[in-house]
Tab-separated table of N, CA, C and O in Angstrom:
chain	number	residue	atom	x	y	z
A	26	MET	N	-10.191	73.379	62.414
A	26	MET	CA	-9.085	72.702	63.014
A	26	MET	C	-9.360	71.203	63.152
A	26	MET	O	-8.443	70.421	62.982
A	27	SER	N	-10.549	70.836	63.443
A	27	SER	CA	-10.859	69.425	63.582
A	27	SER	C	-10.730	68.700	62.242
A	27	SER	O	-10.398	67.526	62.194
A	28	LYS	N	-10.946	69.453	61.152
A	28	LYS	CA	-10.792	68.857	59.836
A	28	LYS	C	-9.314	68.575	59.549
A	28	LYS	O	-8.979	67.550	58.992
A	29	SER	N	-8.418	69.492	59.959
A	29	SER	CA	-6.993	69.272	59.732
A	29	SER	C	-6.452	68.144	60.615
A	29	SER	O	-5.583	67.384	60.209
A	30	ILE	N	-6.971	67.999	61.845
A	30	ILE	CA	-6.555	66.897	62.727
A	30	ILE	C	-7.038	65.573	62.142
A	30	ILE	O	-6.314	64.585	62.150
A	31	LYS	N	-8.235	65.601	61.589
A	31	LYS	CA	-8.770	64.384	60.971
A	31	LYS	C	-7.936	64.000	59.755
A	31	LYS	O	-7.635	62.825	59.546
A	32	ASN	N	-7.522	64.971	58.949
A	32	ASN	CA	-6.679	64.708	57.779
A	32	ASN	C	-5.298	64.176	58.199
A	32	ASN	O	-4.758	63.265	57.580
A	33	ILE	N	-4.739	64.763	59.251
A	33	ILE	CA	-3.424	64.311	59.748
A	33	ILE	C	-3.543	62.885	60.299
A	33	ILE	O	-2.689	62.032	60.041
A	34	ALA	N	-4.598	62.611	61.045
A	34	ALA	CA	-4.801	61.272	61.603
A	34	ALA	C	-4.990	60.251	60.488
A	34	ALA	O	-4.433	59.146	60.523
A	35	THR	N	-5.761	60.601	59.454
A	35	THR	CA	-5.975	59.705	58.314
A	35	THR	C	-4.665	59.448	57.584
A	35	THR	O	-4.346	58.305	57.225
A	36	ALA	N	-3.881	60.489	57.343
A	36	ALA	CA	-2.585	60.339	56.662
A	36	ALA	C	-1.638	59.472	57.491
A	36	ALA	O	-0.902	58.630	56.958
A	37	THR	N	-1.657	59.674	58.816
A	37	THR	CA	-0.791	58.884	59.703
A	37	THR	C	-1.187	57.411	59.670
A	37	THR	O	-0.319	56.533	59.585
A	38	VAL	N	-2.481	57.133	59.707
A	38	VAL	CA	-2.956	55.742	59.655
A	38	VAL	C	-2.578	55.115	58.319
A	38	VAL	O	-2.128	53.967	58.265
A	39	ILE	N	-2.707	55.861	57.228
A	39	ILE	CA	-2.348	55.337	55.892
A	39	ILE	C	-0.856	55.047	55.825
A	39	ILE	O	-0.434	53.999	55.320
A	40	VAL	N	-0.015	55.936	56.332
A	40	VAL	CA	1.441	55.732	56.333
A	40	VAL	C	1.804	54.514	57.169
A	40	VAL	O	2.619	53.683	56.767
A	41	ILE	N	1.190	54.373	58.336
A	41	ILE	CA	1.471	53.213	59.202
A	41	ILE	C	1.042	51.921	58.503
A	41	ILE	O	1.757	50.913	58.540
A	42	MET	N	-0.108	51.956	57.836
A	42	MET	CA	-0.565	50.766	57.120
A	42	MET	C	0.368	50.426	55.944
A	42	MET	O	0.647	49.249	55.692
A	43	LEU	N	0.851	51.446	55.232
A	43	LEU	CA	1.783	51.205	54.118
A	43	LEU	C	3.102	50.622	54.617
A	43	LEU	O	3.647	49.690	54.024
A	44	ILE	N	3.621	51.148	55.713
A	44	ILE	CA	4.879	50.617	56.276
A	44	ILE	C	4.672	49.179	56.757
A	44	ILE	O	5.494	48.296	56.515
A	45	GLY	N	3.543	48.925	57.415
A	45	GLY	CA	3.238	47.563	57.874
A	45	GLY	C	3.088	46.599	56.712
A	45	GLY	O	3.584	45.456	56.764
A	46	ALA	N	2.431	47.035	55.637
A	46	ALA	CA	2.259	46.172	54.465
A	46	ALA	C	3.611	45.890	53.803
A	46	ALA	O	3.881	44.775	53.332
A	47	TYR	N	4.486	46.910	53.764
A	47	TYR	CA	5.818	46.707	53.175
A	47	TYR	C	6.595	45.649	53.955
A	47	TYR	O	7.146	44.718	53.386
A	48	TYR	N	6.651	45.809	55.276
A	48	TYR	CA	7.401	44.848	56.087
A	48	TYR	C	6.771	43.460	56.062
A	48	TYR	O	7.464	42.452	56.074
A	49	LEU	N	5.470	43.408	56.028
A	49	LEU	CA	4.787	42.123	55.965
A	49	LEU	C	5.074	41.418	54.638
A	49	LEU	O	5.273	40.208	54.591
A	50	GLY	N	5.172	42.163	53.562
A	50	GLY	CA	5.428	41.575	52.239
A	50	GLY	C	6.876	41.205	51.999
A	50	GLY	O	7.184	40.328	51.212
A	51	THR	N	7.820	41.882	52.667
A	51	THR	CA	9.240	41.611	52.414
A	51	THR	C	9.885	40.742	53.469
A	51	THR	O	10.981	40.237	53.266
A	52	THR	N	9.255	40.531	54.573
A	52	THR	CA	9.821	39.695	55.628
A	52	THR	C	9.587	38.229	55.288
A	52	THR	O	8.491	37.825	54.936
A	53	GLN	N	10.655	37.448	55.369
A	53	GLN	CA	10.544	36.018	55.084
A	53	GLN	C	10.852	35.237	56.351
A	53	GLN	O	11.731	35.609	57.126
A	54	ALA	N	10.144	34.168	56.494
A	54	ALA	CA	10.399	33.287	57.632
A	54	ALA	C	11.727	32.570	57.406
A	54	ALA	O	12.100	32.261	56.280
A	55	LYS	N	12.433	32.323	58.485
A	55	LYS	CA	13.684	31.588	58.364
A	55	LYS	C	13.373	30.152	57.966
A	55	LYS	O	12.545	29.494	58.582
A	56	THR	N	14.042	29.689	56.922
A	56	THR	CA	13.824	28.320	56.457
A	56	THR	C	15.058	27.488	56.746
A	56	THR	O	16.180	27.982	56.711
A	57	GLU	N	14.831	26.236	57.011
A	57	GLU	CA	15.916	25.304	57.257
A	57	GLU	C	15.859	24.223	56.183
A	57	GLU	O	14.821	23.593	55.986
A	58	THR	N	16.954	24.057	55.479
A	58	THR	CA	17.007	23.063	54.420
A	58	THR	C	17.371	21.714	55.017
A	58	THR	O	18.390	21.583	55.704
A	59	VAL	N	16.541	20.730	54.762
A	59	VAL	CA	16.780	19.372	55.242
A	59	VAL	C	16.913	18.477	54.024
A	59	VAL	O	16.025	18.425	53.181
A	60	GLU	N	18.050	17.805	53.917
A	60	GLU	CA	18.275	16.914	52.788
A	60	GLU	C	17.605	15.576	53.076
A	60	GLU	O	17.867	14.953	54.096
A	61	THR	N	16.746	15.156	52.177
A	61	THR	CA	16.114	13.854	52.334
A	61	THR	C	16.846	12.851	51.460
A	61	THR	O	17.129	13.111	50.298
A	62	VAL	N	17.179	11.742	52.033
A	62	VAL	CA	17.915	10.694	51.334
A	62	VAL	C	16.950	9.567	51.018
A	62	VAL	O	16.319	9.017	51.919
A	63	PRO	N	16.806	9.230	49.735
A	63	PRO	CA	15.882	8.144	49.386
A	63	PRO	C	16.331	6.803	49.967
A	63	PRO	O	17.522	6.575	50.171
A	64	GLN	N	15.375	5.932	50.219
A	64	GLN	CA	15.688	4.612	50.756
A	64	GLN	C	16.509	3.843	49.733
A	64	GLN	O	16.233	3.850	48.544
A	65	GLY	N	17.560	3.185	50.170
A	65	GLY	CA	18.421	2.425	49.283
A	65	GLY	C	19.521	3.263	48.653
A	65	GLY	O	20.303	2.773	47.855
A	66	TYR	N	19.621	4.542	49.007
A	66	TYR	CA	20.636	5.433	48.454
A	66	TYR	C	22.005	5.049	48.994
A	66	TYR	O	22.162	4.775	50.176
A	67	ILE	N	22.996	5.037	48.134
A	67	ILE	CA	24.372	4.752	48.535
A	67	ILE	C	25.162	6.038	48.353
A	67	ILE	O	25.140	6.641	47.283
A	68	SER	N	25.855	6.474	49.391
A	68	SER	CA	26.593	7.726	49.305
A	68	SER	C	27.759	7.592	48.328
A	68	SER	O	28.251	6.500	48.058
A	69	LEU	N	28.203	8.740	47.806
A	69	LEU	CA	29.217	8.760	46.756
A	69	LEU	C	30.540	8.162	47.223
A	69	LEU	O	31.292	7.620	46.422
A	70	ASP	N	30.844	8.215	48.521
A	70	ASP	CA	32.107	7.661	48.994
A	70	ASP	C	32.085	6.138	49.108
A	70	ASP	O	33.073	5.532	49.488
A	71	LYS	N	30.952	5.497	48.745
A	71	LYS	CA	30.861	4.037	48.833
A	71	LYS	C	30.333	3.422	47.547
A	71	LYS	O	29.799	2.324	47.574
A	72	CYS	N	30.470	4.111	46.419
A	72	CYS	CA	29.896	3.557	45.198
A	72	CYS	C	30.695	3.967	43.968
A	72	CYS	O	31.579	4.809	44.040
A	73	ILE	N	30.365	3.351	42.863
A	73	ILE	CA	30.897	3.727	41.558
A	73	ILE	C	29.745	4.359	40.784
A	73	ILE	O	28.751	3.697	40.511
A	74	PRO	N	29.844	5.645	40.468
A	74	PRO	CA	28.753	6.287	39.719
A	74	PRO	C	28.574	5.648	38.348
A	74	PRO	O	29.536	5.219	37.710
A	75	LEU	N	27.344	5.577	37.881
A	75	LEU	CA	27.062	4.977	36.575
A	75	LEU	C	27.767	5.713	35.442
A	75	LEU	O	28.092	5.115	34.418
A	76	ASP	N	28.038	7.009	35.629
A	76	ASP	CA	28.738	7.768	34.592
A	76	ASP	C	30.166	7.269	34.391
A	76	ASP	O	30.774	7.529	33.352
A	77	ASP	N	30.736	6.572	35.378
A	77	ASP	CA	32.104	6.073	35.264
A	77	ASP	C	32.166	4.659	34.688
A	77	ASP	O	33.249	4.123	34.494
A	78	VAL	N	31.037	4.028	34.431
A	78	VAL	CA	31.008	2.664	33.890
A	78	VAL	C	31.037	2.741	32.365
A	78	VAL	O	30.189	3.380	31.753
A	79	ALA	N	32.039	2.086	31.767
A	79	ALA	CA	32.149	2.086	30.307
A	79	ALA	C	31.169	1.085	29.706
A	79	ALA	O	30.455	1.390	28.761
A	80	TYR	N	31.157	-0.142	30.245
A	80	TYR	CA	30.223	-1.173	29.781
A	80	TYR	C	30.184	-2.285	30.821
A	80	TYR	O	30.951	-2.288	31.770
A	81	TYR	N	29.264	-3.211	30.629
A	81	TYR	CA	29.191	-4.352	31.525
A	81	TYR	C	28.870	-5.598	30.707
A	81	TYR	O	28.432	-5.526	29.568
A	82	TYR	N	29.126	-6.741	31.302
A	82	TYR	CA	28.771	-8.023	30.692
A	82	TYR	C	28.436	-9.001	31.808
A	82	TYR	O	28.755	-8.773	32.965
A	83	ILE	N	27.758	-10.058	31.457
A	83	ILE	CA	27.424	-11.111	32.409
A	83	ILE	C	28.402	-12.258	32.173
A	83	ILE	O	28.513	-12.771	31.055
A	84	ASN	N	29.135	-12.657	33.225
A	84	ASN	CA	30.131	-13.712	33.048
A	84	ASN	C	29.457	-15.086	33.006
A	84	ASN	O	28.238	-15.207	33.110
A	85	SER	N	30.266	-16.124	32.866
A	85	SER	CA	29.724	-17.478	32.711
A	85	SER	C	29.010	-17.979	33.970
A	85	SER	O	28.256	-18.945	33.904
A	86	TYR	N	29.245	-17.338	35.115
A	86	TYR	CA	28.572	-17.723	36.355
A	86	TYR	C	27.288	-16.925	36.578
A	86	TYR	O	26.613	-17.103	37.578
A	87	GLY	N	26.970	-16.018	35.659
A	87	GLY	CA	25.760	-15.221	35.766
A	87	GLY	C	25.919	-13.934	36.553
A	87	GLY	O	24.945	-13.271	36.863
A	88	TYR	N	27.180	-13.561	36.897
A	88	TYR	CA	27.417	-12.342	37.653
A	88	TYR	C	27.697	-11.180	36.707
A	88	TYR	O	28.414	-11.342	35.725
A	89	PRO	N	27.163	-9.990	37.020
A	89	PRO	CA	27.495	-8.826	36.190
A	89	PRO	C	28.918	-8.354	36.488
A	89	PRO	O	29.337	-8.314	37.639
A	90	CYS	N	29.655	-8.048	35.450
A	90	CYS	CA	31.014	-7.520	35.573
A	90	CYS	C	31.037	-6.151	34.898
A	90	CYS	O	30.511	-5.992	33.800
A	91	PHE	N	31.661	-5.181	35.547
A	91	PHE	CA	31.668	-3.809	35.051
A	91	PHE	C	33.080	-3.384	34.694
A	91	PHE	O	34.023	-3.677	35.417
A	92	GLU	N	33.214	-2.682	33.594
A	92	GLU	CA	34.482	-2.093	33.195
A	92	GLU	C	34.356	-0.584	33.349
A	92	GLU	O	33.381	0.021	32.886
A	93	LEU	N	35.339	0.021	34.014
A	93	LEU	CA	35.303	1.460	34.229
A	93	LEU	C	35.948	2.198	33.071
A	93	LEU	O	36.819	1.671	32.379
A	94	LYS	N	35.519	3.444	32.904
A	94	LYS	CA	36.180	4.321	31.948
A	94	LYS	C	37.560	4.645	32.498
A	94	LYS	O	37.898	4.309	33.631
A	95	ASP	N	38.355	5.307	31.723
A	95	ASP	CA	39.710	5.649	32.148
A	95	ASP	C	39.666	6.875	33.057
A	95	ASP	O	40.007	7.983	32.660
A	96	THR	N	39.189	6.678	34.280
A	96	THR	CA	39.127	7.758	35.259
A	96	THR	C	39.818	7.305	36.531
A	96	THR	O	39.801	6.134	36.877
A	97	ARG	N	40.442	8.234	37.214
A	97	ARG	CA	41.095	7.908	38.480
A	97	ARG	C	40.205	8.240	39.667
A	97	ARG	O	40.373	7.705	40.742
A	98	TYR	N	39.285	9.183	39.473
A	98	TYR	CA	38.414	9.626	40.548
A	98	TYR	C	36.964	9.441	40.140
A	98	TYR	O	36.650	9.394	38.959
A	99	GLN	N	36.079	9.378	41.141
A	99	GLN	CA	34.657	9.277	40.847
A	99	GLN	C	34.232	10.501	40.041
A	99	GLN	O	34.596	11.624	40.366
A	100	LEU	N	33.459	10.244	38.983
A	100	LEU	CA	32.966	11.279	38.081
A	100	LEU	C	34.104	12.119	37.493
A	100	LEU	O	33.906	13.248	37.084
A	101	ASN	N	35.316	11.549	37.462
A	101	ASN	CA	36.509	12.202	36.908
A	101	ASN	C	36.747	13.567	37.553
A	101	ASN	O	37.193	14.502	36.906
A	102	ASN	N	36.464	13.677	38.846
A	102	ASN	CA	36.609	14.915	39.589
A	102	ASN	C	37.550	14.644	40.753
A	102	ASN	O	37.257	13.817	41.614
A	103	SER	N	38.675	15.360	40.808
A	103	SER	CA	39.684	15.070	41.833
A	103	SER	C	39.220	15.397	43.244
A	103	SER	O	39.856	14.982	44.203
A	104	SER	N	38.122	16.115	43.411
A	104	SER	CA	37.607	16.355	44.763
A	104	SER	C	36.827	15.156	45.290
A	104	SER	O	36.529	15.091	46.476
A	105	ASN	N	36.496	14.196	44.419
A	105	ASN	CA	35.829	12.960	44.846
A	105	ASN	C	36.874	11.912	45.189
A	105	ASN	O	38.060	12.095	44.944
A	106	MET	N	36.435	10.784	45.717
A	106	MET	CA	37.368	9.722	46.113
A	106	MET	C	38.043	9.108	44.896
A	106	MET	O	37.447	8.986	43.830
A	107	SER	N	39.287	8.685	45.074
A	107	SER	CA	39.965	7.970	44.000
A	107	SER	C	39.579	6.496	44.084
A	107	SER	O	39.226	5.991	45.151
A	108	TYR	N	39.651	5.820	42.952
A	108	TYR	CA	39.274	4.410	42.939
A	108	TYR	C	40.295	3.560	43.698
A	108	TYR	O	39.961	2.510	44.221
A	109	ASP	N	41.529	4.007	43.802
A	109	ASP	CA	42.510	3.294	44.629
A	109	ASP	C	42.076	3.305	46.094
A	109	ASP	O	42.181	2.300	46.798
A	110	ASP	N	41.578	4.456	46.576
A	110	ASP	CA	41.103	4.546	47.964
A	110	ASP	C	39.892	3.657	48.192
A	110	ASP	O	39.760	3.014	49.229
A	111	ILE	N	38.996	3.617	47.219
A	111	ILE	CA	37.798	2.780	47.353
A	111	ILE	C	38.196	1.306	47.417
A	111	ILE	O	37.691	0.554	48.246
A	112	LEU	N	39.128	0.888	46.563
A	112	LEU	CA	39.579	-0.510	46.589
A	112	LEU	C	40.261	-0.850	47.907
A	112	LEU	O	40.103	-1.959	48.425
A	113	ASN	N	41.007	0.094	48.467
A	113	ASN	CA	41.656	-0.156	49.754
A	113	ASN	C	40.649	-0.297	50.883
A	113	ASN	O	40.912	-0.968	51.877
A	114	ASP	N	39.478	0.347	50.757
A	114	ASP	CA	38.447	0.261	51.789
A	114	ASP	C	37.612	-1.004	51.688
A	114	ASP	O	36.921	-1.365	52.632
A	115	LEU	N	37.654	-1.688	50.536
A	115	LEU	CA	36.853	-2.895	50.364
A	115	LEU	C	37.456	-4.050	51.158
A	115	LEU	O	38.673	-4.205	51.209
A	116	PRO	N	36.626	-4.863	51.772
A	116	PRO	CA	37.171	-6.017	52.497
A	116	PRO	C	37.732	-7.046	51.519
A	116	PRO	O	37.194	-7.244	50.437
A	117	LEU	N	38.826	-7.667	51.909
A	117	LEU	CA	39.450	-8.687	51.080
A	117	LEU	C	38.777	-10.022	51.366
A	117	LEU	O	38.768	-10.494	52.496
A	118	ASP	N	38.209	-10.618	50.351
A	118	ASP	CA	37.521	-11.902	50.503
A	118	ASP	C	38.555	-13.008	50.329
A	118	ASP	O	39.028	-13.263	49.231
A	119	THR	N	38.903	-13.668	51.424
A	119	THR	CA	39.935	-14.707	51.377
A	119	THR	C	39.336	-16.107	51.310
A	119	THR	O	40.076	-17.087	51.337
A	120	GLU	N	38.018	-16.210	51.210
A	120	GLU	CA	37.373	-17.519	51.208
A	120	GLU	C	37.868	-18.383	50.051
A	120	GLU	O	38.098	-19.577	50.201
A	121	TYR	N	38.056	-17.797	48.893
A	121	TYR	CA	38.461	-18.560	47.713
A	121	TYR	C	39.933	-18.346	47.362
A	121	TYR	O	40.383	-18.753	46.309
A	122	GLN	N	40.686	-17.729	48.242
A	122	GLN	CA	42.070	-17.402	47.944
A	122	GLN	C	42.904	-18.655	47.651
A	122	GLN	O	43.764	-18.640	46.787
A	123	ASN	N	42.644	-19.757	48.344
A	123	ASN	CA	43.413	-20.979	48.114
A	123	ASN	C	43.036	-21.652	46.796
A	123	ASN	O	43.770	-22.497	46.302
A	124	ASP	N	41.884	-21.288	46.236
A	124	ASP	CA	41.443	-21.875	44.971
A	124	ASP	C	41.850	-21.042	43.760
A	124	ASP	O	41.516	-21.397	42.639
A	125	CYS	N	42.540	-19.942	43.986
A	125	CYS	CA	42.908	-19.038	42.892
A	125	CYS	C	44.408	-19.041	42.669
A	125	CYS	O	45.194	-19.265	43.579
A	126	ILE	N	44.778	-18.751	41.451
A	126	ILE	CA	46.190	-18.655	41.080
A	126	ILE	C	46.483	-17.207	40.748
A	126	ILE	O	45.721	-16.565	40.017
A	127	ASP	N	47.577	-16.687	41.278
A	127	ASP	CA	48.003	-15.336	40.930
A	127	ASP	C	48.639	-15.401	39.539
A	127	ASP	O	49.740	-15.908	39.369
A	128	MET	N	47.901	-14.907	38.568
A	128	MET	CA	48.358	-15.020	37.176
A	128	MET	C	49.614	-14.202	36.909
A	128	MET	O	50.312	-14.429	35.919
A	129	LYS	N	49.938	-13.279	37.807
A	129	LYS	CA	51.185	-12.521	37.641
A	129	LYS	C	52.394	-13.414	37.912
A	129	LYS	O	53.504	-13.103	37.492
A	130	GLN	N	52.188	-14.513	38.639
A	130	GLN	CA	53.281	-15.423	38.978
A	130	GLN	C	53.485	-16.529	37.938
A	130	GLN	O	54.447	-17.295	38.032
A	131	VAL	N	52.591	-16.623	36.957
A	131	VAL	CA	52.714	-17.660	35.926
A	131	VAL	C	53.857	-17.294	34.996
A	131	VAL	O	53.905	-16.204	34.430
A	132	THR	N	54.804	-18.241	34.841
A	132	THR	CA	55.970	-17.987	33.989
A	132	THR	C	55.894	-18.716	32.653
A	132	THR	O	56.517	-18.291	31.686
A	133	ASP	N	55.119	-19.818	32.607
A	133	ASP	CA	55.033	-20.584	31.364
A	133	ASP	C	53.772	-21.439	31.406
A	133	ASP	O	53.170	-21.635	32.462
A	134	PHE	N	53.395	-21.951	30.252
A	134	PHE	CA	52.241	-22.842	30.180
A	134	PHE	C	52.411	-23.798	29.010
A	134	PHE	O	53.168	-23.541	28.073
A	135	THR	N	51.686	-24.917	29.106
A	135	THR	CA	51.599	-25.887	28.027
A	135	THR	C	50.127	-26.195	27.829
A	135	THR	O	49.423	-26.521	28.788
A	136	ALA	N	49.663	-26.076	26.593
A	136	ALA	CA	48.246	-26.297	26.323
A	136	ALA	C	48.094	-27.338	25.229
A	136	ALA	O	48.843	-27.355	24.260
A	137	THR	N	47.133	-28.226	25.425
A	137	THR	CA	46.739	-29.174	24.393
A	137	THR	C	45.245	-28.985	24.150
A	137	THR	O	44.632	-28.104	24.746
A	138	GLU	N	44.686	-29.840	23.312
A	138	GLU	CA	43.259	-29.726	23.016
A	138	GLU	C	42.395	-29.964	24.252
A	138	GLU	O	41.336	-29.363	24.404
A	139	ASN	N	42.862	-30.810	25.168
A	139	ASN	CA	42.038	-31.191	26.322
A	139	ASN	C	42.620	-30.803	27.666
A	139	ASN	O	42.042	-31.143	28.704
A	140	SER	N	43.775	-30.111	27.706
A	140	SER	CA	44.381	-29.815	29.009
A	140	SER	C	45.173	-28.512	28.962
A	140	SER	O	45.511	-28.012	27.893
A	141	LEU	N	45.454	-28.038	30.180
A	141	LEU	CA	46.280	-26.836	30.344
A	141	LEU	C	47.184	-27.052	31.550
A	141	LEU	O	46.721	-27.454	32.617
A	142	GLN	N	48.467	-26.796	31.375
A	142	GLN	CA	49.442	-26.901	32.464
A	142	GLN	C	50.062	-25.513	32.646
A	142	GLN	O	50.580	-24.930	31.701
A	143	LEU	N	49.959	-24.975	33.886
A	143	LEU	CA	50.551	-23.676	34.201
A	143	LEU	C	51.750	-23.877	35.102
A	143	LEU	O	51.721	-24.689	36.020
A	144	TYR	N	52.817	-23.111	34.873
A	144	TYR	CA	54.025	-23.147	35.694
A	144	TYR	C	54.210	-21.778	36.329
A	144	TYR	O	54.127	-20.751	35.649
A	145	THR	N	54.449	-21.736	37.657
A	145	THR	CA	54.586	-20.462	38.367
A	145	THR	C	56.026	-20.223	38.776
A	145	THR	O	56.863	-21.134	38.741
A	146	ALA	N	56.310	-18.985	39.174
A	146	ALA	CA	57.676	-18.576	39.527
A	146	ALA	C	58.204	-19.336	40.738
A	146	ALA	O	59.413	-19.532	40.862
A	147	ASP	N	57.340	-19.785	41.636
A	147	ASP	CA	57.808	-20.516	42.816
A	147	ASP	C	58.036	-22.005	42.547
A	147	ASP	O	58.316	-22.766	43.456
A	148	GLY	N	57.892	-22.452	41.292
A	148	GLY	CA	58.163	-23.830	40.924
A	148	GLY	C	56.942	-24.732	40.937
A	148	GLY	O	57.039	-25.904	40.580
A	149	ASN	N	55.803	-24.248	41.366
A	149	ASN	CA	54.590	-25.055	41.366
A	149	ASN	C	54.018	-25.161	39.960
A	149	ASN	O	54.274	-24.320	39.099
A	150	GLY	N	53.229	-26.205	39.745
A	150	GLY	CA	52.545	-26.380	38.481
A	150	GLY	C	51.084	-26.729	38.734
A	150	GLY	O	50.752	-27.344	39.737
A	151	TYR	N	50.221	-26.288	37.843
A	151	TYR	CA	48.785	-26.553	37.959
A	151	TYR	C	48.302	-27.141	36.653
A	151	TYR	O	48.635	-26.646	35.581
A	152	TYR	N	47.502	-28.203	36.764
A	152	TYR	CA	47.074	-28.953	35.593
A	152	TYR	C	45.546	-29.033	35.555
A	152	TYR	O	44.928	-29.362	36.573
A	153	TRP	N	44.956	-28.726	34.413
A	153	TRP	CA	43.506	-28.824	34.228
A	153	TRP	C	43.204	-29.683	33.015
A	153	TRP	O	43.906	-29.598	32.001
A	154	GLU	N	42.168	-30.494	33.155
A	154	GLU	CA	41.688	-31.267	32.026
A	154	GLU	C	40.250	-30.852	31.736
A	154	GLU	O	39.528	-30.456	32.637
A	155	LYS	N	39.866	-30.998	30.476
A	155	LYS	CA	38.480	-30.713	30.103
A	155	LYS	C	37.548	-31.700	30.696
A	155	LYS	O	37.792	-32.843	30.846
Protein backbone atom coordinates (compact mmCIF):
# COMPACT_ATOMS: atom_id res chain seq x y z
CA MET A 1 0.00 0.00 0.00
CA SER A 2 2.80 2.42 0.70
CA LYS A 3 4.09 1.79 -2.80
CA SER A 4 0.73 2.76 -4.33
CA ILE A 5 0.55 5.93 -2.17
CA LYS A 6 4.06 6.80 -3.27
CA ASN A 7 3.08 6.28 -6.94
CA ILE A 8 -0.07 8.41 -6.51
CA ALA A 9 1.91 11.17 -4.76
CA THR A 10 4.57 11.11 -7.51
CA ALA A 11 1.90 11.26 -10.25
CA THR A 12 0.15 14.12 -8.44
CA VAL A 13 3.40 16.10 -8.11
CA ILE A 14 4.17 15.51 -11.82
CA VAL A 15 0.66 16.66 -12.86
CA ILE A 16 0.93 19.78 -10.67
CA MET A 17 4.35 20.55 -12.13
CA LEU A 18 3.05 20.08 -15.71
CA ILE A 19 0.06 22.38 -15.07
CA GLY A 20 2.35 24.97 -13.45
CA ALA A 21 4.80 24.79 -16.37
CA TYR A 22 1.93 25.20 -18.86
CA TYR A 23 0.57 28.31 -17.14
CA LEU A 24 4.04 29.73 -16.64
CA GLY A 25 4.83 29.29 -20.35
CA THR A 26 1.54 30.68 -21.70
CA THR A 27 0.97 33.57 -19.32
CA GLN A 28 2.17 36.90 -20.67
CA ALA A 29 2.77 40.04 -18.74
CA LYS A 30 0.54 42.95 -19.64
CA THR A 31 2.44 45.28 -21.93
CA GLU A 32 1.79 48.94 -22.50
CA THR A 33 2.70 50.43 -25.85
CA VAL A 34 4.31 53.85 -25.60
CA GLU A 35 4.86 55.79 -28.79
CA THR A 36 8.19 57.57 -28.83
CA VAL A 37 8.38 60.69 -30.94
CA PRO A 38 11.81 61.60 -32.29
CA GLN A 39 13.15 65.06 -31.53
CA GLY A 40 12.26 67.51 -34.28
CA TYR A 41 9.28 65.41 -35.44
CA ILE A 42 6.40 67.38 -36.95
CA SER A 43 2.97 65.80 -36.67
CA LEU A 44 1.03 65.04 -39.85
CA ASP A 45 -1.57 67.74 -39.14
CA LYS A 46 1.15 70.43 -39.36
CA CYS A 47 3.25 69.38 -42.35
CA ILE A 48 3.39 68.47 -46.01
CA PRO A 49 4.59 64.88 -46.43
CA LEU A 50 7.52 64.45 -48.81
CA ASP A 51 5.44 61.98 -50.83
CA ASP A 52 3.16 64.89 -51.82
CA VAL A 53 6.01 67.07 -53.16
CA ALA A 54 6.35 66.88 -56.94
CA TYR A 55 9.59 68.90 -57.17
CA TYR A 56 11.38 71.86 -55.68
CA TYR A 57 13.62 74.69 -56.84
CA ILE A 58 15.64 77.45 -55.23
CA ASN A 59 14.34 80.91 -56.13
CA SER A 60 16.46 83.98 -56.86
CA TYR A 61 16.48 84.91 -53.15
CA GLY A 62 17.91 81.51 -52.18
CA TYR A 63 14.67 80.16 -50.68
CA PRO A 64 13.46 76.64 -51.48
CA CYS A 65 10.08 76.56 -53.23
CA PHE A 66 8.01 73.37 -53.38
CA GLU A 67 5.41 72.30 -55.91
CA LEU A 68 2.82 69.78 -54.74
CA LYS A 69 1.47 66.88 -56.70
CA ASP A 70 -2.17 67.04 -57.71
CA THR A 71 -3.53 65.93 -54.34
CA ARG A 72 -6.20 67.51 -52.18
CA TYR A 73 -5.31 65.67 -48.98
CA GLN A 74 -2.07 64.72 -47.27
CA LEU A 75 -0.73 61.49 -48.80
CA ASN A 76 -3.79 61.59 -51.12
CA ASN A 77 -5.87 60.07 -48.31
CA SER A 78 -9.20 61.73 -47.47
CA SER A 79 -8.87 60.76 -43.79
CA ASN A 80 -5.88 63.13 -43.54
CA MET A 81 -6.10 66.93 -43.51
CA SER A 82 -6.89 68.75 -46.73
CA TYR A 83 -4.40 71.31 -47.97
CA ASP A 84 -7.13 73.98 -47.89
CA ASP A 85 -7.47 73.40 -44.12
CA ILE A 86 -3.71 73.58 -43.64
CA LEU A 87 -3.52 76.88 -45.55
CA ASN A 88 -6.36 78.29 -43.46
CA ASP A 89 -4.43 77.40 -40.28
CA LEU A 90 -1.25 79.16 -41.43
CA PRO A 91 -0.74 82.69 -40.11
CA LEU A 92 -1.06 85.42 -42.72
CA ASP A 93 2.18 87.38 -42.98
CA THR A 94 1.14 90.98 -43.58
CA GLU A 95 4.62 92.49 -43.16
CA TYR A 96 5.18 92.71 -46.91
CA GLN A 97 1.55 93.06 -47.95
CA ASN A 98 1.97 96.75 -48.89
CA ASP A 99 4.95 95.86 -51.09
CA CYS A 100 3.05 93.24 -53.11
CA ILE A 101 0.63 93.53 -55.99
CA ASP A 102 -2.34 91.21 -56.32
CA MET A 103 -1.69 89.90 -59.81
CA LYS A 104 -5.33 88.86 -60.12
CA GLN A 105 -6.19 92.58 -60.19
CA VAL A 106 -3.82 93.40 -63.08
CA THR A 107 -5.86 94.26 -66.17
CA ASP A 108 -3.13 95.40 -68.58
CA PHE A 109 0.58 96.02 -68.90
CA THR A 110 3.12 97.80 -71.07
CA ALA A 111 6.63 96.43 -71.35
CA THR A 112 9.76 97.82 -72.95
CA GLU A 113 13.35 96.63 -72.91
CA ASN A 114 14.07 98.51 -69.66
CA SER A 115 10.69 98.97 -67.94
CA LEU A 116 7.36 97.44 -67.02
CA GLN A 117 4.10 99.29 -66.36
CA LEU A 118 1.21 97.39 -64.72
CA TYR A 119 -2.40 98.63 -64.67
CA THR A 120 -4.86 97.30 -62.05
CA ALA A 121 -8.65 97.11 -61.93
CA ASP A 122 -8.86 99.88 -59.31
CA GLY A 123 -7.12 102.34 -61.68
CA ASN A 124 -3.68 102.27 -60.05
CA GLY A 125 -0.52 101.81 -62.06
CA TYR A 126 2.89 100.45 -61.07
CA TYR A 127 6.10 101.21 -62.91
CA TRP A 128 9.46 99.39 -62.72
CA GLU A 129 12.73 100.21 -64.37
CA LYS A 130 15.76 97.97 -64.75
